[in-house]
Amino acid sequence: MSESIQMTDAVSRLLKAENLLFICHKNPDGDTLGAAAALYWALQSLGKTAGVFCADPIHERYDYMGIELFHEQFEPGYIVAVDIAGKQLFGEKASPYVDRVDLCIDHHGSNTGFAEYLLLDDSAAATCEMIYDIILAMGVTIDKRMADCLYTGVSTDTGCFRFTNTTARSHRVASRLIDIGADISVLNELLFENKSKQRIAIEQVALSTLEYHFDGVCALICMTREQIEGIGVDDGDLEGITSIPRSIEGVLVGITMRQQVSGSFKISVRTKVGLDAVAIAVGLGGGGHKQAAGCEVIGGLEFAKDAVLAEVKRVLDEYLQKDERRNA
Amino acid sequence: MSESIQMTDAVSRLLKAENLLFICHKNPDGDTLGAAAALYWALQSLGKTAGVFCADPIHERYDYMGIELFHEQFEPGYIVAVDIAGKQLFGEKASPYVDRVDLCIDHHGSNTGFAEYLLLDDSAAATCEMIYDIILAMGVTIDKRMADCLYTGVSTDTGCFRFTNTTARSHRVASRLIDIGADISVLNELLFENKSKQRIAIEQVALSTLEYHFDGVCALICMTREQIEGIGVDDGDLEGITSIPRSIEGVLVGITMRQQVSGSFKISVRTKVGLDAVAIAVGLGGGGHKQAAGCEVIGGLEFAKDAVLAEVKRVLDEYLQKDERRNA
């Protein structure tokens, strides 16, 4: 189990360290990359040798961070995991480092404590919010590139300041990064206005199957295995689709059905505040969070659809009855 | 022509005034409503009589602002237009007030100067950024409701901090409003996760017509009059569609064609930074801005499509040649 430390302690450890290696989680996103890159450039500016490692390749959209992945140019003297909640998130190629992490800097409350020391702040919407404070505390002047890296983490983890994890601090950090020179026009276009052609194609398929149920308060979309494989869409893009049905005005429950390789249907349940997604998913052996839950149904399309709609109806009826009582 | 004044002057005029009427522009959006409502509640808190007027009804999504439209309960003593750039934006029902506006508070550089006094700040992304400063300068403590109103304006005019008009100031104001208590989880869901059923239906139609041209760097969607009328979609929702083709990865030019009542095609041209949308639109008698331009082509669908694609090809060829020379 890690020893939890405070920021000043983490800062002095970083300043004392030499030959630092910053490790990102697999399937790297803007926050893990932005955090590692900003720390890399900050420590470089102090004349230290440093590197960034990730088990998976980095999407070219992040080229502006200037990350050149570490390929053992030096023997790592101090290993820092950023935005990594558990060992399973290192990825195969990072396995040589998993059991020798000196420090983990993370904002996930679920962090398993795999590193020797842990700096955890689960009130931060992004690890990059923490890195912003750390770099300032190190006495480094944040330059435009570091600002771009940090803005990337804060903006991507908050869905461009739209998700419920966004706080006053997220906006405060963003405003300072813009003052420093973060090029948010270019970054926002790169990060938020670039749907892959596969994502657009699967949206097209999903919307063509859109059905409304129960007077329009439930919207359902469905993708068969054939459609998913025909498009060659990746998991991230498929995940994004699940927010579509709930985003429709008047819809309280959004259902997304995706056929698995086995033929069964993975079902994502998204609800508006006040209606419990878990109550719908548990009826079919699933689980999750209040507004986002899921389950799997074995059987054909019509069978699976009927099964989930029956659960939706049961929970909706209870909800609407309560609503009526409140308004009576 | 208006006399331009500074903020402190505007503040003392507001503090001296009695029976204030705040007027929003027609087809009211979050910024004009948020600005008027926040000022209304601020002046109410000072014990003044005030009202909010708009020529058009207010969408129920803004109910939390607590606006009850003015219906001549008092004789307006001081008329303030907020977020209104010109007389044509008042709307029919507001005509009694158009020529007697004492003060206009606006962030549109194009403001025509119709009011007696004008407080203009075209560096503000939203009028609500200005109102935040004004309310503080009036010595009023911003409460949760005012914060909700002001956050609405800042977030909607910046596309939830994604548009190119977003500044450090937008984020700074947002962070302070959240500190005060703006309920951004609820507001972001209401404002940004509520596509109308008509909007979803027209997206479905638009995506079903999506074509790629010139090795995928141009994406084109098209809606016939029959489809538009069949869905009963409004102009705002149609406008939103025009951002879809350009949002696709690898696409430099996004074209949206909408058939008009006359049968002709209204064509929206959206380009990524570096490629001039106007150069494409002027070839067909249109105009606009660098990244967003438009034109109209009289003729059938295939004729109109061929015409615009020829212009796209011409401008793309020039752009790609320049790009090659740069990289040579």
PDB file of N, CA, C and O in Angstrom, chain B residues 257-325:
ATOM      1  N   MET B 257     -26.108  21.647 -47.739  1.00  0.00           N
ATOM      2  CA  MET B 257     -27.047  22.195 -48.711  1.00  0.00           C
ATOM      3  C   MET B 257     -28.468  22.044 -48.167  1.00  0.00           C
ATOM      4  O   MET B 257     -28.862  20.958 -47.757  1.00  0.00           O
ATOM      5  N   ARG B 258     -29.207  23.165 -48.152  1.00  0.00           N
ATOM      6  CA  ARG B 258     -30.592  23.125 -47.666  1.00  0.00           C
ATOM      7  C   ARG B 258     -31.490  23.722 -48.734  1.00  0.00           C
ATOM      8  O   ARG B 258     -31.306  24.885 -49.109  1.00  0.00           O
ATOM      9  N   GLN B 259     -32.470  22.940 -49.170  1.00  0.00           N
ATOM     10  CA  GLN B 259     -33.355  23.473 -50.201  1.00  0.00           C
ATOM     11  C   GLN B 259     -34.308  24.500 -49.595  1.00  0.00           C
ATOM     12  O   GLN B 259     -34.863  24.289 -48.512  1.00  0.00           O
ATOM     13  N   GLN B 260     -34.488  25.618 -50.309  1.00  0.00           N
ATOM     14  CA  GLN B 260     -35.372  26.683 -49.863  1.00  0.00           C
ATOM     15  C   GLN B 260     -36.776  26.464 -50.399  1.00  0.00           C
ATOM     16  O   GLN B 260     -37.002  25.601 -51.242  1.00  0.00           O
ATOM     17  N   VAL B 261     -37.716  27.290 -49.895  1.00  0.00           N
ATOM     18  CA  VAL B 261     -39.097  27.190 -50.368  1.00  0.00           C
ATOM     19  C   VAL B 261     -39.156  27.370 -51.884  1.00  0.00           C
ATOM     20  O   VAL B 261     -39.904  26.697 -52.587  1.00  0.00           O
ATOM     21  N   SER B 262     -38.323  28.250 -52.403  1.00  0.00           N
ATOM     22  CA  SER B 262     -38.297  28.540 -53.842  1.00  0.00           C
ATOM     23  C   SER B 262     -37.746  27.378 -54.661  1.00  0.00           C
ATOM     24  O   SER B 262     -37.854  27.366 -55.884  1.00  0.00           O
ATOM     25  N   GLY B 263     -37.120  26.406 -53.987  1.00  0.00           N
ATOM     26  CA  GLY B 263     -36.517  25.287 -54.711  1.00  0.00           C
ATOM     27  C   GLY B 263     -35.015  25.418 -54.858  1.00  0.00           C
ATOM     28  O   GLY B 263     -34.315  24.448 -55.122  1.00  0.00           O
ATOM     29  N   SER B 264     -34.504  26.652 -54.683  1.00  0.00           N
ATOM     30  CA  SER B 264     -33.058  26.858 -54.789  1.00  0.00           C
ATOM     31  C   SER B 264     -32.360  26.263 -53.569  1.00  0.00           C
ATOM     32  O   SER B 264     -33.010  25.897 -52.587  1.00  0.00           O
ATOM     33  N   PHE B 265     -31.016  26.173 -53.624  1.00  0.00           N
ATOM     34  CA  PHE B 265     -30.273  25.596 -52.502  1.00  0.00           C
ATOM     35  C   PHE B 265     -29.443  26.649 -51.774  1.00  0.00           C
ATOM     36  O   PHE B 265     -28.636  27.350 -52.395  1.00  0.00           O
ATOM     37  N   LYS B 266     -29.661  26.739 -50.481  1.00  0.00           N
ATOM     38  CA  LYS B 266     -28.829  27.567 -49.624  1.00  0.00           C
ATOM     39  C   LYS B 266     -27.649  26.693 -49.219  1.00  0.00           C
ATOM     40  O   LYS B 266     -27.838  25.554 -48.758  1.00  0.00           O
ATOM     41  N   ILE B 267     -26.441  27.197 -49.422  1.00  0.00           N
ATOM     42  CA  ILE B 267     -25.249  26.375 -49.204  1.00  0.00           C
ATOM     43  C   ILE B 267     -24.365  27.001 -48.128  1.00  0.00           C
ATOM     44  O   ILE B 267     -23.975  28.165 -48.228  1.00  0.00           O
ATOM     45  N   SER B 268     -24.096  26.225 -47.076  1.00  0.00           N
ATOM     46  CA  SER B 268     -23.203  26.696 -46.014  1.00  0.00           C
ATOM     47  C   SER B 268     -21.844  26.053 -46.200  1.00  0.00           C
ATOM     48  O   SER B 268     -21.736  24.846 -46.372  1.00  0.00           O
ATOM     49  N   VAL B 269     -20.809  26.891 -46.167  1.00  0.00           N
ATOM     50  CA  VAL B 269     -19.432  26.418 -46.345  1.00  0.00           C
ATOM     51  C   VAL B 269     -18.689  26.627 -45.034  1.00  0.00           C
ATOM     52  O   VAL B 269     -18.626  27.743 -44.514  1.00  0.00           O
ATOM     53  N   ARG B 270     -18.167  25.545 -44.454  1.00  0.00           N
ATOM     54  CA  ARG B 270     -17.387  25.652 -43.213  1.00  0.00           C
ATOM     55  C   ARG B 270     -16.021  25.049 -43.483  1.00  0.00           C
ATOM     56  O   ARG B 270     -15.924  23.948 -44.022  1.00  0.00           O
ATOM     57  N   THR B 271     -14.972  25.777 -43.099  1.00  0.00           N
ATOM     58  CA  THR B 271     -13.625  25.276 -43.377  1.00  0.00           C
ATOM     59  C   THR B 271     -12.789  25.220 -42.108  1.00  0.00           C
ATOM     60  O   THR B 271     -13.068  25.925 -41.140  1.00  0.00           O
ATOM     61  N   LYS B 272     -11.769  24.371 -42.135  1.00  0.00           N
ATOM     62  CA  LYS B 272     -10.807  24.343 -41.038  1.00  0.00           C
ATOM     63  C   LYS B 272      -9.846  25.520 -41.224  1.00  0.00           C
ATOM     64  O   LYS B 272      -9.684  26.048 -42.342  1.00  0.00           O
ATOM     65  N   VAL B 273      -9.205  25.928 -40.138  1.00  0.00           N
ATOM     66  CA  VAL B 273      -8.288  27.076 -40.181  1.00  0.00           C
ATOM     67  C   VAL B 273      -7.242  26.880 -41.286  1.00  0.00           C
ATOM     68  O   VAL B 273      -6.688  25.794 -41.437  1.00  0.00           O
ATOM     69  N   GLY B 274      -7.002  27.920 -42.080  1.00  0.00           N
ATOM     70  CA  GLY B 274      -6.003  27.854 -43.140  1.00  0.00           C
ATOM     71  C   GLY B 274      -6.642  27.806 -44.515  1.00  0.00           C
ATOM     72  O   GLY B 274      -6.021  28.156 -45.511  1.00  0.00           O
ATOM     73  N   LEU B 275      -7.909  27.391 -44.562  1.00  0.00           N
ATOM     74  CA  LEU B 275      -8.595  27.299 -45.839  1.00  0.00           C
ATOM     75  C   LEU B 275      -9.748  28.302 -45.843  1.00  0.00           C
ATOM     76  O   LEU B 275     -10.541  28.349 -44.899  1.00  0.00           O
ATOM     77  N   ASP B 276      -9.820  29.102 -46.901  1.00  0.00           N
ATOM     78  CA  ASP B 276     -10.727  30.248 -46.911  1.00  0.00           C
ATOM     79  C   ASP B 276     -12.128  29.879 -47.422  1.00  0.00           C
ATOM     80  O   ASP B 276     -12.312  29.594 -48.601  1.00  0.00           O
ATOM     81  N   ALA B 277     -13.113  29.937 -46.522  1.00  0.00           N
ATOM     82  CA  ALA B 277     -14.495  29.613 -46.895  1.00  0.00           C
ATOM     83  C   ALA B 277     -15.066  30.650 -47.858  1.00  0.00           C
ATOM     84  O   ALA B 277     -15.843  30.318 -48.763  1.00  0.00           O
ATOM     85  N   VAL B 278     -14.655  31.910 -47.670  1.00  0.00           N
ATOM     86  CA  VAL B 278     -15.191  32.977 -48.520  1.00  0.00           C
ATOM     87  C   VAL B 278     -14.801  32.744 -49.978  1.00  0.00           C
ATOM     88  O   VAL B 278     -15.612  32.935 -50.887  1.00  0.00           O
ATOM     89  N   ALA B 279     -13.558  32.290 -50.210  1.00  0.00           N
ATOM     90  CA  ALA B 279     -13.090  32.059 -51.584  1.00  0.00           C
ATOM     91  C   ALA B 279     -13.991  31.056 -52.296  1.00  0.00           C
ATOM     92  O   ALA B 279     -14.201  31.142 -53.514  1.00  0.00           O
ATOM     93  N   ILE B 280     -14.527  30.106 -51.560  1.00  0.00           N
ATOM     94  CA  ILE B 280     -15.447  29.125 -52.153  1.00  0.00           C
ATOM     95  C   ILE B 280     -16.810  29.766 -52.417  1.00  0.00           C
ATOM     96  O   ILE B 280     -17.380  29.618 -53.497  1.00  0.00           O
ATOM     97  N   ALA B 281     -17.322  30.518 -51.432  1.00  0.00           N
ATOM     98  CA  ALA B 281     -18.669  31.083 -51.549  1.00  0.00           C
ATOM     99  C   ALA B 281     -18.755  32.205 -52.581  1.00  0.00           C
ATOM    100  O   ALA B 281     -19.758  32.316 -53.297  1.00  0.00           O
ATOM    101  N   VAL B 282     -17.706  33.037 -52.690  1.00  0.00           N
ATOM    102  CA  VAL B 282     -17.789  34.171 -53.634  1.00  0.00           C
ATOM    103  C   VAL B 282     -17.888  33.689 -55.078  1.00  0.00           C
ATOM    104  O   VAL B 282     -18.512  34.340 -55.908  1.00  0.00           O
ATOM    105  N   GLY B 283     -17.291  32.539 -55.352  1.00  0.00           N
ATOM    106  CA  GLY B 283     -17.383  31.982 -56.706  1.00  0.00           C
ATOM    107  C   GLY B 283     -18.828  31.756 -57.130  1.00  0.00           C
ATOM    108  O   GLY B 283     -19.141  31.692 -58.316  1.00  0.00           O
ATOM    109  N   LEU B 284     -19.724  31.651 -56.148  1.00  0.00           N
ATOM    110  CA  LEU B 284     -21.150  31.448 -56.439  1.00  0.00           C
ATOM    111  C   LEU B 284     -21.986  32.633 -55.950  1.00  0.00           C
ATOM    112  O   LEU B 284     -23.175  32.508 -55.663  1.00  0.00           O
ATOM    113  N   GLY B 285     -21.325  33.795 -55.842  1.00  0.00           N
ATOM    114  CA  GLY B 285     -22.059  35.017 -55.506  1.00  0.00           C
ATOM    115  C   GLY B 285     -22.361  35.195 -54.031  1.00  0.00           C
ATOM    116  O   GLY B 285     -23.194  36.017 -53.658  1.00  0.00           O
ATOM    117  N   GLY B 286     -21.693  34.423 -53.173  1.00  0.00           N
ATOM    118  CA  GLY B 286     -21.954  34.543 -51.739  1.00  0.00           C
ATOM    119  C   GLY B 286     -20.856  35.295 -51.018  1.00  0.00           C
ATOM    120  O   GLY B 286     -20.106  36.058 -51.617  1.00  0.00           O
ATOM    121  N   GLY B 287     -20.769  35.079 -49.704  1.00  0.00           N
ATOM    122  CA  GLY B 287     -19.764  35.753 -48.893  1.00  0.00           C
ATOM    123  C   GLY B 287     -19.780  35.220 -47.477  1.00  0.00           C
ATOM    124  O   GLY B 287     -20.423  34.209 -47.208  1.00  0.00           O
ATOM    125  N   GLY B 288     -19.067  35.917 -46.597  1.00  0.00           N
ATOM    126  CA  GLY B 288     -19.076  35.477 -45.195  1.00  0.00           C
ATOM    127  C   GLY B 288     -17.752  35.703 -44.516  1.00  0.00           C
ATOM    128  O   GLY B 288     -17.058  36.673 -44.796  1.00  0.00           O
ATOM    129  N   HIS B 289     -17.414  34.806 -43.615  1.00  0.00           N
ATOM    130  CA  HIS B 289     -16.178  34.883 -42.832  1.00  0.00           C
ATOM    131  C   HIS B 289     -15.185  33.821 -43.299  1.00  0.00           C
ATOM    132  O   HIS B 289     -15.554  32.909 -44.031  1.00  0.00           O
ATOM    133  N   LYS B 290     -13.937  33.917 -42.798  1.00  0.00           N
ATOM    134  CA  LYS B 290     -12.874  32.998 -43.238  1.00  0.00           C
ATOM    135  C   LYS B 290     -13.245  31.526 -43.067  1.00  0.00           C
ATOM    136  O   LYS B 290     -12.927  30.696 -43.902  1.00  0.00           O
ATOM    137  N   GLN B 291     -13.866  31.199 -41.929  1.00  0.00           N
ATOM    138  CA  GLN B 291     -14.160  29.787 -41.675  1.00  0.00           C
ATOM    139  C   GLN B 291     -15.639  29.433 -41.857  1.00  0.00           C
ATOM    140  O   GLN B 291     -16.014  28.277 -41.729  1.00  0.00           O
ATOM    141  N   ALA B 292     -16.479  30.433 -42.137  1.00  0.00           N
ATOM    142  CA  ALA B 292     -17.912  30.167 -42.294  1.00  0.00           C
ATOM    143  C   ALA B 292     -18.481  31.129 -43.321  1.00  0.00           C
ATOM    144  O   ALA B 292     -18.565  32.328 -43.083  1.00  0.00           O
ATOM    145  N   ALA B 293     -18.868  30.598 -44.469  1.00  0.00           N
ATOM    146  CA  ALA B 293     -19.426  31.450 -45.520  1.00  0.00           C
ATOM    147  C   ALA B 293     -20.643  30.752 -46.110  1.00  0.00           C
ATOM    148  O   ALA B 293     -20.967  29.626 -45.735  1.00  0.00           O
ATOM    149  N   GLY B 294     -21.318  31.441 -47.019  1.00  0.00           N
ATOM    150  CA  GLY B 294     -22.515  30.846 -47.596  1.00  0.00           C
ATOM    151  C   GLY B 294     -22.858  31.454 -48.935  1.00  0.00           C
ATOM    152  O   GLY B 294     -22.340  32.513 -49.313  1.00  0.00           O
ATOM    153  N   CYS B 295     -23.717  30.753 -49.685  1.00  0.00           N
ATOM    154  CA  CYS B 295     -24.197  31.258 -50.961  1.00  0.00           C
ATOM    155  C   CYS B 295     -25.498  30.547 -51.297  1.00  0.00           C
ATOM    156  O   CYS B 295     -25.936  29.669 -50.563  1.00  0.00           O
ATOM    157  N   GLU B 296     -26.116  30.956 -52.403  1.00  0.00           N
ATOM    158  CA  GLU B 296     -27.354  30.311 -52.820  1.00  0.00           C
ATOM    159  C   GLU B 296     -27.226  29.949 -54.293  1.00  0.00           C
ATOM    160  O   GLU B 296     -26.711  30.743 -55.084  1.00  0.00           O
ATOM    161  N   VAL B 297     -27.647  28.746 -54.644  1.00  0.00           N
ATOM    162  CA  VAL B 297     -27.572  28.320 -56.041  1.00  0.00           C
ATOM    163  C   VAL B 297     -28.975  27.961 -56.517  1.00  0.00           C
ATOM    164  O   VAL B 297     -29.665  27.161 -55.883  1.00  0.00           O
ATOM    165  N   ILE B 298     -29.374  28.601 -57.616  1.00  0.00           N
ATOM    166  CA  ILE B 298     -30.688  28.306 -58.193  1.00  0.00           C
ATOM    167  C   ILE B 298     -30.528  27.155 -59.179  1.00  0.00           C
ATOM    168  O   ILE B 298     -29.660  27.193 -60.051  1.00  0.00           O
ATOM    169  N   GLY B 299     -31.330  26.126 -59.007  1.00  0.00           N
ATOM    170  CA  GLY B 299     -31.225  24.955 -59.886  1.00  0.00           C
ATOM    171  C   GLY B 299     -31.499  23.688 -59.109  1.00  0.00           C
ATOM    172  O   GLY B 299     -31.700  23.730 -57.896  1.00  0.00           O
ATOM    173  N   GLY B 300     -31.492  22.570 -59.805  1.00  0.00           N
ATOM    174  CA  GLY B 300     -31.776  21.282 -59.169  1.00  0.00           C
ATOM    175  C   GLY B 300     -30.634  20.841 -58.271  1.00  0.00           C
ATOM    176  O   GLY B 300     -29.564  21.454 -58.238  1.00  0.00           O
ATOM    177  N   LEU B 301     -30.869  19.739 -57.539  1.00  0.00           N
ATOM    178  CA  LEU B 301     -29.897  19.247 -56.573  1.00  0.00           C
ATOM    179  C   LEU B 301     -28.556  18.928 -57.217  1.00  0.00           C
ATOM    180  O   LEU B 301     -27.502  19.379 -56.750  1.00  0.00           O
ATOM    181  N   GLU B 302     -28.574  18.167 -58.316  1.00  0.00           N
ATOM    182  CA  GLU B 302     -27.308  17.753 -58.921  1.00  0.00           C
ATOM    183  C   GLU B 302     -26.548  18.949 -59.482  1.00  0.00           C
ATOM    184  O   GLU B 302     -25.332  19.034 -59.358  1.00  0.00           O
ATOM    185  N   PHE B 303     -27.305  19.892 -60.063  1.00  0.00           N
ATOM    186  CA  PHE B 303     -26.680  21.097 -60.609  1.00  0.00           C
ATOM    187  C   PHE B 303     -25.998  21.897 -59.494  1.00  0.00           C
ATOM    188  O   PHE B 303     -24.840  22.307 -59.600  1.00  0.00           O
ATOM    189  N   ALA B 304     -26.729  22.075 -58.396  1.00  0.00           N
ATOM    190  CA  ALA B 304     -26.203  22.873 -57.285  1.00  0.00           C
ATOM    191  C   ALA B 304     -24.984  22.189 -56.666  1.00  0.00           C
ATOM    192  O   ALA B 304     -23.986  22.830 -56.334  1.00  0.00           O
ATOM    193  N   LYS B 305     -25.091  20.867 -56.538  1.00  0.00           N
ATOM    194  CA  LYS B 305     -23.982  20.121 -55.936  1.00  0.00           C
ATOM    195  C   LYS B 305     -22.730  20.226 -56.808  1.00  0.00           C
ATOM    196  O   LYS B 305     -21.628  20.495 -56.311  1.00  0.00           O
ATOM    197  N   ASP B 306     -22.914  20.018 -58.125  1.00  0.00           N
ATOM    198  CA  ASP B 306     -21.773  20.121 -59.042  1.00  0.00           C
ATOM    199  C   ASP B 306     -21.144  21.513 -58.975  1.00  0.00           C
ATOM    200  O   ASP B 306     -19.917  21.660 -58.991  1.00  0.00           O
ATOM    201  N   ALA B 307     -22.013  22.535 -58.896  1.00  0.00           N
ATOM    202  CA  ALA B 307     -21.520  23.918 -58.885  1.00  0.00           C
ATOM    203  C   ALA B 307     -20.653  24.174 -57.652  1.00  0.00           C
ATOM    204  O   ALA B 307     -19.545  24.724 -57.750  1.00  0.00           O
ATOM    205  N   VAL B 308     -21.125  23.761 -56.494  1.00  0.00           N
ATOM    206  CA  VAL B 308     -20.360  24.051 -55.273  1.00  0.00           C
ATOM    207  C   VAL B 308     -19.108  23.176 -55.207  1.00  0.00           C
ATOM    208  O   VAL B 308     -18.032  23.631 -54.806  1.00  0.00           O
ATOM    209  N   LEU B 309     -19.211  21.926 -55.661  1.00  0.00           N
ATOM    210  CA  LEU B 309     -18.031  21.055 -55.625  1.00  0.00           C
ATOM    211  C   LEU B 309     -16.928  21.564 -56.552  1.00  0.00           C
ATOM    212  O   LEU B 309     -15.738  21.415 -56.259  1.00  0.00           O
ATOM    213  N   ALA B 310     -17.331  22.184 -57.674  1.00  0.00           N
ATOM    214  CA  ALA B 310     -16.324  22.752 -58.581  1.00  0.00           C
ATOM    215  C   ALA B 310     -15.558  23.876 -57.882  1.00  0.00           C
ATOM    216  O   ALA B 310     -14.328  23.989 -58.011  1.00  0.00           O
ATOM    217  N   GLU B 311     -16.289  24.705 -57.129  1.00  0.00           N
ATOM    218  CA  GLU B 311     -15.630  25.795 -56.386  1.00  0.00           C
ATOM    219  C   GLU B 311     -14.730  25.241 -55.286  1.00  0.00           C
ATOM    220  O   GLU B 311     -13.636  25.740 -55.039  1.00  0.00           O
ATOM    221  N   VAL B 312     -15.231  24.202 -54.598  1.00  0.00           N
ATOM    222  CA  VAL B 312     -14.422  23.580 -53.542  1.00  0.00           C
ATOM    223  C   VAL B 312     -13.127  23.056 -54.141  1.00  0.00           C
ATOM    224  O   VAL B 312     -12.034  23.268 -53.607  1.00  0.00           O
ATOM    225  N   LYS B 313     -13.238  22.388 -55.293  1.00  0.00           N
ATOM    226  CA  LYS B 313     -12.062  21.792 -55.937  1.00  0.00           C
ATOM    227  C   LYS B 313     -11.038  22.869 -56.288  1.00  0.00           C
ATOM    228  O   LYS B 313      -9.840  22.707 -56.041  1.00  0.00           O
ATOM    229  N   ARG B 314     -11.534  23.971 -56.850  1.00  0.00           N
ATOM    230  CA  ARG B 314     -10.645  25.059 -57.254  1.00  0.00           C
ATOM    231  C   ARG B 314      -9.857  25.582 -56.043  1.00  0.00           C
ATOM    232  O   ARG B 314      -8.621  25.691 -56.078  1.00  0.00           O
ATOM    233  N   VAL B 315     -10.557  25.856 -54.962  1.00  0.00           N
ATOM    234  CA  VAL B 315      -9.902  26.436 -53.780  1.00  0.00           C
ATOM    235  C   VAL B 315      -9.018  25.396 -53.086  1.00  0.00           C
ATOM    236  O   VAL B 315      -7.920  25.715 -52.611  1.00  0.00           O
ATOM    237  N   LEU B 316      -9.490  24.150 -53.041  1.00  0.00           N
ATOM    238  CA  LEU B 316      -8.687  23.075 -52.438  1.00  0.00           C
ATOM    239  C   LEU B 316      -7.384  22.865 -53.207  1.00  0.00           C
ATOM    240  O   LEU B 316      -6.317  22.701 -52.607  1.00  0.00           O
ATOM    241  N   ASP B 317      -7.472  22.868 -54.544  1.00  0.00           N
ATOM    242  CA  ASP B 317      -6.275  22.658 -55.371  1.00  0.00           C
ATOM    243  C   ASP B 317      -5.226  23.716 -55.073  1.00  0.00           C
ATOM    244  O   ASP B 317      -4.049  23.412 -54.881  1.00  0.00           O
ATOM    245  N   GLU B 318      -5.682  24.972 -55.017  1.00  0.00           N
ATOM    246  CA  GLU B 318      -4.763  26.077 -54.697  1.00  0.00           C
ATOM    247  C   GLU B 318      -4.124  25.858 -53.331  1.00  0.00           C
ATOM    248  O   GLU B 318      -2.924  26.016 -53.142  1.00  0.00           O
ATOM    249  N   TYR B 319      -4.963  25.488 -52.366  1.00  0.00           N
ATOM    250  CA  TYR B 319      -4.501  25.306 -50.986  1.00  0.00           C
ATOM    251  C   TYR B 319      -3.482  24.173 -50.907  1.00  0.00           C
ATOM    252  O   TYR B 319      -2.429  24.299 -50.279  1.00  0.00           O
ATOM    253  N   LEU B 320      -3.795  23.057 -51.566  1.00  0.00           N
ATOM    254  CA  LEU B 320      -2.909  21.896 -51.479  1.00  0.00           C
ATOM    255  C   LEU B 320      -1.595  22.160 -52.209  1.00  0.00           C
ATOM    256  O   LEU B 320      -0.532  21.709 -51.786  1.00  0.00           O
ATOM    257  N   GLN B 321      -1.654  22.944 -53.317  1.00  0.00           N
ATOM    258  CA  GLN B 321      -0.422  23.313 -54.020  1.00  0.00           C
ATOM    259  C   GLN B 321       0.483  24.163 -53.143  1.00  0.00           C
ATOM    260  O   GLN B 321       1.680  23.932 -53.042  1.00  0.00           O
ATOM    261  N   LYS B 322      -0.153  25.133 -52.453  1.00  0.00           N
ATOM    262  CA  LYS B 322       0.611  25.988 -51.546  1.00  0.00           C
ATOM    263  C   LYS B 322       1.252  25.142 -50.453  1.00  0.00           C
ATOM    264  O   LYS B 322       2.394  25.334 -50.067  1.00  0.00           O
ATOM    265  N   ASP B 323       0.456  24.188 -49.947  1.00  0.00           N
ATOM    266  CA  ASP B 323       0.907  23.303 -48.885  1.00  0.00           C
ATOM    267  C   ASP B 323       2.114  22.492 -49.345  1.00  0.00           C
ATOM    268  O   ASP B 323       3.086  22.319 -48.612  1.00  0.00           O
ATOM    269  N   GLU B 324       2.048  22.026 -50.605  1.00  0.00           N
ATOM    270  CA  GLU B 324       3.160  21.248 -51.161  1.00  0.00           C
ATOM    271  C   GLU B 324       4.416  22.095 -51.276  1.00  0.00           C
ATOM    272  O   GLU B 324       5.511  21.664 -50.952  1.00  0.00           O
ATOM    273  N   ARG B 325       4.213  23.352 -51.749  1.00  0.00           N
ATOM    274  CA  ARG B 325       5.367  24.245 -51.892  1.00  0.00           C
ATOM    275  C   ARG B 325       6.022  24.492 -50.540  1.00  0.00           C
ATOM    276  O   ARG B 325       7.229  24.501 -50.413  1.00  0.00           O
TER     277      ARG B 325
END
